[in-house]
CSV table of C-alpha atoms and ligand atoms in Angstrom, one decimal:
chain,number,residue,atom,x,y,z
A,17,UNK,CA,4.0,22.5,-4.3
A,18,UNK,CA,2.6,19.1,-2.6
A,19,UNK,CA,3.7,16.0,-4.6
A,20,UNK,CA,0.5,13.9,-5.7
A,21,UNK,CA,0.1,10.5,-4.9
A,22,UNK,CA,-2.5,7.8,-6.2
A,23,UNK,CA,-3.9,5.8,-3.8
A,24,UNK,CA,-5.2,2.1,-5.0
A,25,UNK,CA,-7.6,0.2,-2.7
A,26,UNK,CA,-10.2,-2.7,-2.9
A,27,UNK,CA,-12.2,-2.3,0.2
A,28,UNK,CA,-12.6,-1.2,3.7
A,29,UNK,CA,-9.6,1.6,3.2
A,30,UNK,CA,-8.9,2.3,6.6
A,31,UNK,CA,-5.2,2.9,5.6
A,32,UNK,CA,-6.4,5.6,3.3
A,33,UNK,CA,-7.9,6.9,6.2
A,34,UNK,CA,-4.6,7.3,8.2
A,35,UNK,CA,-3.0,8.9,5.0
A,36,UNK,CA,-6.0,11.3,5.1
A,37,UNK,CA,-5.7,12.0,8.9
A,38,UNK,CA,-2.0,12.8,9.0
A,39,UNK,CA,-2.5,15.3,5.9
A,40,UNK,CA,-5.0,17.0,7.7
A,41,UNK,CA,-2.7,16.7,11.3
A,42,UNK,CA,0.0,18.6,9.4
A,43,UNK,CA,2.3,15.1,9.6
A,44,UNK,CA,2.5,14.4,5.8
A,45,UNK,CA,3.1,16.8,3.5
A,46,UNK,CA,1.6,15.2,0.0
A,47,UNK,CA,-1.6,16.1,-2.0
A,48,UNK,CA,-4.0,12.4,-2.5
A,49,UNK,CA,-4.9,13.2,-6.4
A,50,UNK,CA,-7.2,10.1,-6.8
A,51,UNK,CA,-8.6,7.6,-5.1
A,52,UNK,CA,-8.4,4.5,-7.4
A,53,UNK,CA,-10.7,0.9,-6.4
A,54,UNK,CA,-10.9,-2.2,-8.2
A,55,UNK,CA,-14.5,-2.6,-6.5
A,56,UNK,CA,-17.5,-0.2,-6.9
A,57,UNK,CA,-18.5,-1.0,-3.2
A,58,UNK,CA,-15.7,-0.1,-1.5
A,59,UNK,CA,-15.9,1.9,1.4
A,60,UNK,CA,-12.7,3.5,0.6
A,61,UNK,CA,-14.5,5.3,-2.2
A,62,UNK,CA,-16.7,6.7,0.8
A,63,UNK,CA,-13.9,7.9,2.4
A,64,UNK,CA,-12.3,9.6,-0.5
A,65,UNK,CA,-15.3,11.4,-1.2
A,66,UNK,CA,-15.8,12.8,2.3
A,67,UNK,CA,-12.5,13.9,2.3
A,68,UNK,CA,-13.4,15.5,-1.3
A,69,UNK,CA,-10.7,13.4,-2.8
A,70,UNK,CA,-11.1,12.5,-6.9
A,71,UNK,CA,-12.0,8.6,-7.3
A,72,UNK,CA,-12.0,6.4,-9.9
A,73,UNK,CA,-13.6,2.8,-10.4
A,74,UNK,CA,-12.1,0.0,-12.5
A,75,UNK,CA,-13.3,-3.1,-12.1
A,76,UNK,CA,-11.8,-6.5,-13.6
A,77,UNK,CA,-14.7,-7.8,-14.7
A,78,UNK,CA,-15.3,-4.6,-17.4
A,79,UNK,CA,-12.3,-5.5,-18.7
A,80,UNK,CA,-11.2,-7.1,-21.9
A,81,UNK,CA,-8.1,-8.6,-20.1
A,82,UNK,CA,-5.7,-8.1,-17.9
A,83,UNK,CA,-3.8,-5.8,-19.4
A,84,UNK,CA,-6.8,-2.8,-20.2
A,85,UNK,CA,-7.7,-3.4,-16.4
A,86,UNK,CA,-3.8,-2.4,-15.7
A,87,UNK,CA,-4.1,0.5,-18.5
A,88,UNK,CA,-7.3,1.7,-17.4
A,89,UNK,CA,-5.4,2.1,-13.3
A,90,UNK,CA,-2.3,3.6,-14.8
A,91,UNK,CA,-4.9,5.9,-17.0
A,92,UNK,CA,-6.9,6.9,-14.1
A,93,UNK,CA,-3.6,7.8,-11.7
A,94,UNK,CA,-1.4,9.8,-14.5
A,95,UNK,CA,-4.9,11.9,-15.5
A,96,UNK,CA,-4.6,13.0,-11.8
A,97,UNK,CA,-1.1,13.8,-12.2
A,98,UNK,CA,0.1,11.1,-9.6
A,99,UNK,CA,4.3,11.4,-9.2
A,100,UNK,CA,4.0,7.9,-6.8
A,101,UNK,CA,1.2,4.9,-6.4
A,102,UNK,CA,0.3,3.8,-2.8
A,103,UNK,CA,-1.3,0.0,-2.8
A,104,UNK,CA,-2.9,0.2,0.3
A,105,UNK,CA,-5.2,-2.7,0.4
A,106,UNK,CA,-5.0,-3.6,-3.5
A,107,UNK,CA,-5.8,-7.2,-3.4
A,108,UNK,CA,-4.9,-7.8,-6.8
A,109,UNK,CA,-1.2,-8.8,-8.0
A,110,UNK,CA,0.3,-6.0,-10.9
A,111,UNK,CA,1.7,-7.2,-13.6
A,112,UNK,CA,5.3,-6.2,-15.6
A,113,UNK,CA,3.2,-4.1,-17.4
A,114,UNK,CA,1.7,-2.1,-14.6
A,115,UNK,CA,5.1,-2.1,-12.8
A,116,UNK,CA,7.2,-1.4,-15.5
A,117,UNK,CA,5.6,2.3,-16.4
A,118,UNK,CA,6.0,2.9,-12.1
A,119,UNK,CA,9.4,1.4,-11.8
A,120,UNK,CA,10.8,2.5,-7.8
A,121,UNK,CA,7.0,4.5,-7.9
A,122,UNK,CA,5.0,2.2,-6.2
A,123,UNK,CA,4.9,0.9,-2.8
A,124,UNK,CA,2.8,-1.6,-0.7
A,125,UNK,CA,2.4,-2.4,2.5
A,126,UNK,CA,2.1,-5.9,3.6
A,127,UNK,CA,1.0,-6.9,7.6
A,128,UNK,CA,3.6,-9.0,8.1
A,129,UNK,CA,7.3,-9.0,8.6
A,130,UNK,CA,9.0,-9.6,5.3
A,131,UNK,CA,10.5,-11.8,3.6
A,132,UNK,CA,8.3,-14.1,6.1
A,133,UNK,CA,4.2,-14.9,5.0
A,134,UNK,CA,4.3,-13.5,1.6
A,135,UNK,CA,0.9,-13.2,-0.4
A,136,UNK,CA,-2.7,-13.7,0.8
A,137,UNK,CA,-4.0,-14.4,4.7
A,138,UNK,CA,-0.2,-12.9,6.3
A,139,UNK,CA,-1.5,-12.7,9.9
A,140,UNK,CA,-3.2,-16.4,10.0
A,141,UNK,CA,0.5,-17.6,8.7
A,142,UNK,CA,1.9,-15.9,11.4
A,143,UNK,CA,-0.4,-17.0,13.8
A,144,UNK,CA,-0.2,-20.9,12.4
A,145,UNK,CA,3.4,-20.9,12.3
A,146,UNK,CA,4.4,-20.0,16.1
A,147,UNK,CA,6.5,-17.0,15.4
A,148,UNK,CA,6.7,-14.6,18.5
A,149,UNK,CA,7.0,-11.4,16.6
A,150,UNK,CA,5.2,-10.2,13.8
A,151,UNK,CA,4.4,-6.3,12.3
A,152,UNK,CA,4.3,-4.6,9.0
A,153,UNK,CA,6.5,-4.1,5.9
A,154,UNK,CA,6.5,-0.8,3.7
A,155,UNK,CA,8.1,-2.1,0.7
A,156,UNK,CA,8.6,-1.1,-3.0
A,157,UNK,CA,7.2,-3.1,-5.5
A,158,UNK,CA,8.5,-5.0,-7.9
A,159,UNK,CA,8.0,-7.6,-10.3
A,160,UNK,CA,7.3,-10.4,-7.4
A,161,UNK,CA,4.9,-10.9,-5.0
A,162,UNK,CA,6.3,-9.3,-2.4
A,163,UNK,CA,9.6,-9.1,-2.9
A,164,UNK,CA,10.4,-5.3,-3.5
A,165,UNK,CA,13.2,-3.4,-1.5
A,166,UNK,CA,11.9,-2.5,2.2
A,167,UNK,CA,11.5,0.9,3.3
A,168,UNK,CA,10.4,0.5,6.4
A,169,UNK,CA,9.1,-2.4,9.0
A,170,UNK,CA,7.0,-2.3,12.8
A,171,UNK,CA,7.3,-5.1,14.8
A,172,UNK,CA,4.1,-6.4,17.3
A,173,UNK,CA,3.8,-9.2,19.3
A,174,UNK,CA,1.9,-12.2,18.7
A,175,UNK,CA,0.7,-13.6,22.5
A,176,UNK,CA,-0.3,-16.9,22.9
A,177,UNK,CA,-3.9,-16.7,23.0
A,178,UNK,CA,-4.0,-14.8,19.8
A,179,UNK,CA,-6.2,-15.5,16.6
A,180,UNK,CA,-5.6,-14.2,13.2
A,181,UNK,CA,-8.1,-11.3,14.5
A,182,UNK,CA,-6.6,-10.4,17.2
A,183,UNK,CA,-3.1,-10.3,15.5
A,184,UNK,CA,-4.6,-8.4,12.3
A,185,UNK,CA,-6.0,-5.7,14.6
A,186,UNK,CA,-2.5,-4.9,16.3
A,187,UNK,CA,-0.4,-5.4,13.3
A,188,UNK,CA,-2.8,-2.3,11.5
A,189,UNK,CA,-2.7,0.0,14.4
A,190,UNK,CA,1.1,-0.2,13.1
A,191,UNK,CA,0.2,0.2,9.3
A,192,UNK,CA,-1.7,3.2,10.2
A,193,UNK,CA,1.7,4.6,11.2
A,194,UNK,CA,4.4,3.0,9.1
A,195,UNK,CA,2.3,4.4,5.6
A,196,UNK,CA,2.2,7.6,6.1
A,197,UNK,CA,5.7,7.8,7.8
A,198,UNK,CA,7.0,6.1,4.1
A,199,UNK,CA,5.4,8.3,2.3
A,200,UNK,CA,6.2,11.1,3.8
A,201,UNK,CA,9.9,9.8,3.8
A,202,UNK,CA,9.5,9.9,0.1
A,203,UNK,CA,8.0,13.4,-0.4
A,204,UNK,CA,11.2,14.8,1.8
A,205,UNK,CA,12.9,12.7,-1.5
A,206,UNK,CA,15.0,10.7,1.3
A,207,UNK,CA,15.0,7.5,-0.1
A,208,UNK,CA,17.7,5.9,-2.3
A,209,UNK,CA,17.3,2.5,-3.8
A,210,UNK,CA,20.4,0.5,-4.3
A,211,UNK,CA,20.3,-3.1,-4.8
A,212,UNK,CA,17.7,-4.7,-2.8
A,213,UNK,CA,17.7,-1.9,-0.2
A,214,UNK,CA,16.3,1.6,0.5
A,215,UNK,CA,18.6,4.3,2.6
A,216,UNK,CA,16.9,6.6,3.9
A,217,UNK,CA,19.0,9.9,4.0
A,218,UNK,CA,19.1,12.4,6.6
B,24,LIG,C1,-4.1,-4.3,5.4
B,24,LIG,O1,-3.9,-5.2,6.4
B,24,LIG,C2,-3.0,-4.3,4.4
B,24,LIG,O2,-1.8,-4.5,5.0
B,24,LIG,C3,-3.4,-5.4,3.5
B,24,LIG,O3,-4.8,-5.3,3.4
B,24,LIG,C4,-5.3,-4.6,4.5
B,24,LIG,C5,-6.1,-3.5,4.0
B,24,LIG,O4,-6.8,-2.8,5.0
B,24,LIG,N1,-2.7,-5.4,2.3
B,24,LIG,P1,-7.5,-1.4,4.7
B,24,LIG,O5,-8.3,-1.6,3.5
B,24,LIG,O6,-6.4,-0.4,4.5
B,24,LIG,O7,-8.3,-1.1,5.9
């Protein structure tokens, strides 16, 4: 039987889209139980439902607080039986008491080259800063922002004339590859998580 995973997304989804793509290309070898967004609008939610995936909708702003918005997620992804949570354009930050319930369970992917431009707008820091290289981190998530052991990472890079665009648009063509090639790592149950780093066995 296919391991389930939970997706959670807040907008345009297009990595969703590659982990829907390589299931149906034979390259990943999981079942996408739900589709969970934090906005109504998101066209992730479209994408799900082409690809006749379960979604679920839990916004902020019909919550009490923080906490029943983290509930209601974790709710939503073990009614669909999900075994591992894939943030994949999740704007928000979890909480200890999200992470917690999920602990080694959840992974993120982030488009830049940890430890380097942490948090929000990744590929203008790059681009501001001057560095020559930049790509995409697979990480797991823990209690930081960020911060979580690193599964894997694809490197791009940045050329002189580039703006955070042009930078954002190379650094996903290697997300679309570097998400499902984690996941799939972790469905084969090759990863190991000692300390701050992930093996990946043979
Ligand atoms: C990606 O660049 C991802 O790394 C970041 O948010 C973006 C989401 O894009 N966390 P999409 O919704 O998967 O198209």
């Amino acid at each position: 039987m296919r391991k389930k995973i939970g997706v959670v997304v807040s907008g345009r989804g297009s990595n969703l889209q590659s982990i829907i793509d390589h299931i149906a290309e034979g390259k990943l070898q999981v079942e996408v139980a739900v589709v969970v967004s934090d906005h109504k609008d998101a066209f992730a939610l479209e994408r799900a439902a082409k690809a006749g995936i379960a979604t679920a909708v839990v916004e902020r702003k019909g919550c009490r607080d923080k906490e029943e918005f983290e509930d209601k997620i974790d709710e939503a992804l073990r009614n669909a039986g999900a075994e591992l949570v894939v943030l994949a354009g999740f704007m928000r930050i979890l909480t200890g008491h999200f992470i917690s319930r999920w602990e080694h369970k959840i992974i993120n992917i982030h488009p830049a080259l940890l430890p380097s431009f942490k948090g929000l707008d990744a590929q203008g820091q790059a681009v501001d800063y001057g560095v020559k290289v930049s790509g995409c981190t697979v990480h797991f998530v823990d209690e930081g922002t960020d911060t979580g052991p690193i599964i894997l990472q694809k490197v791009v890079p940045v050329l002189d004339d580039d703006t955070e665009e042009s930078l954002a648009e190379r650094i996903l063509k290697e997300e679309h590859k570097a998400l499902p090639e984690a996941v799939q790592l972790w469905a084969e149950g090759r990863l190991s998580i000692r300390g701050r780093k992930v093996y990946i066995g043979k």
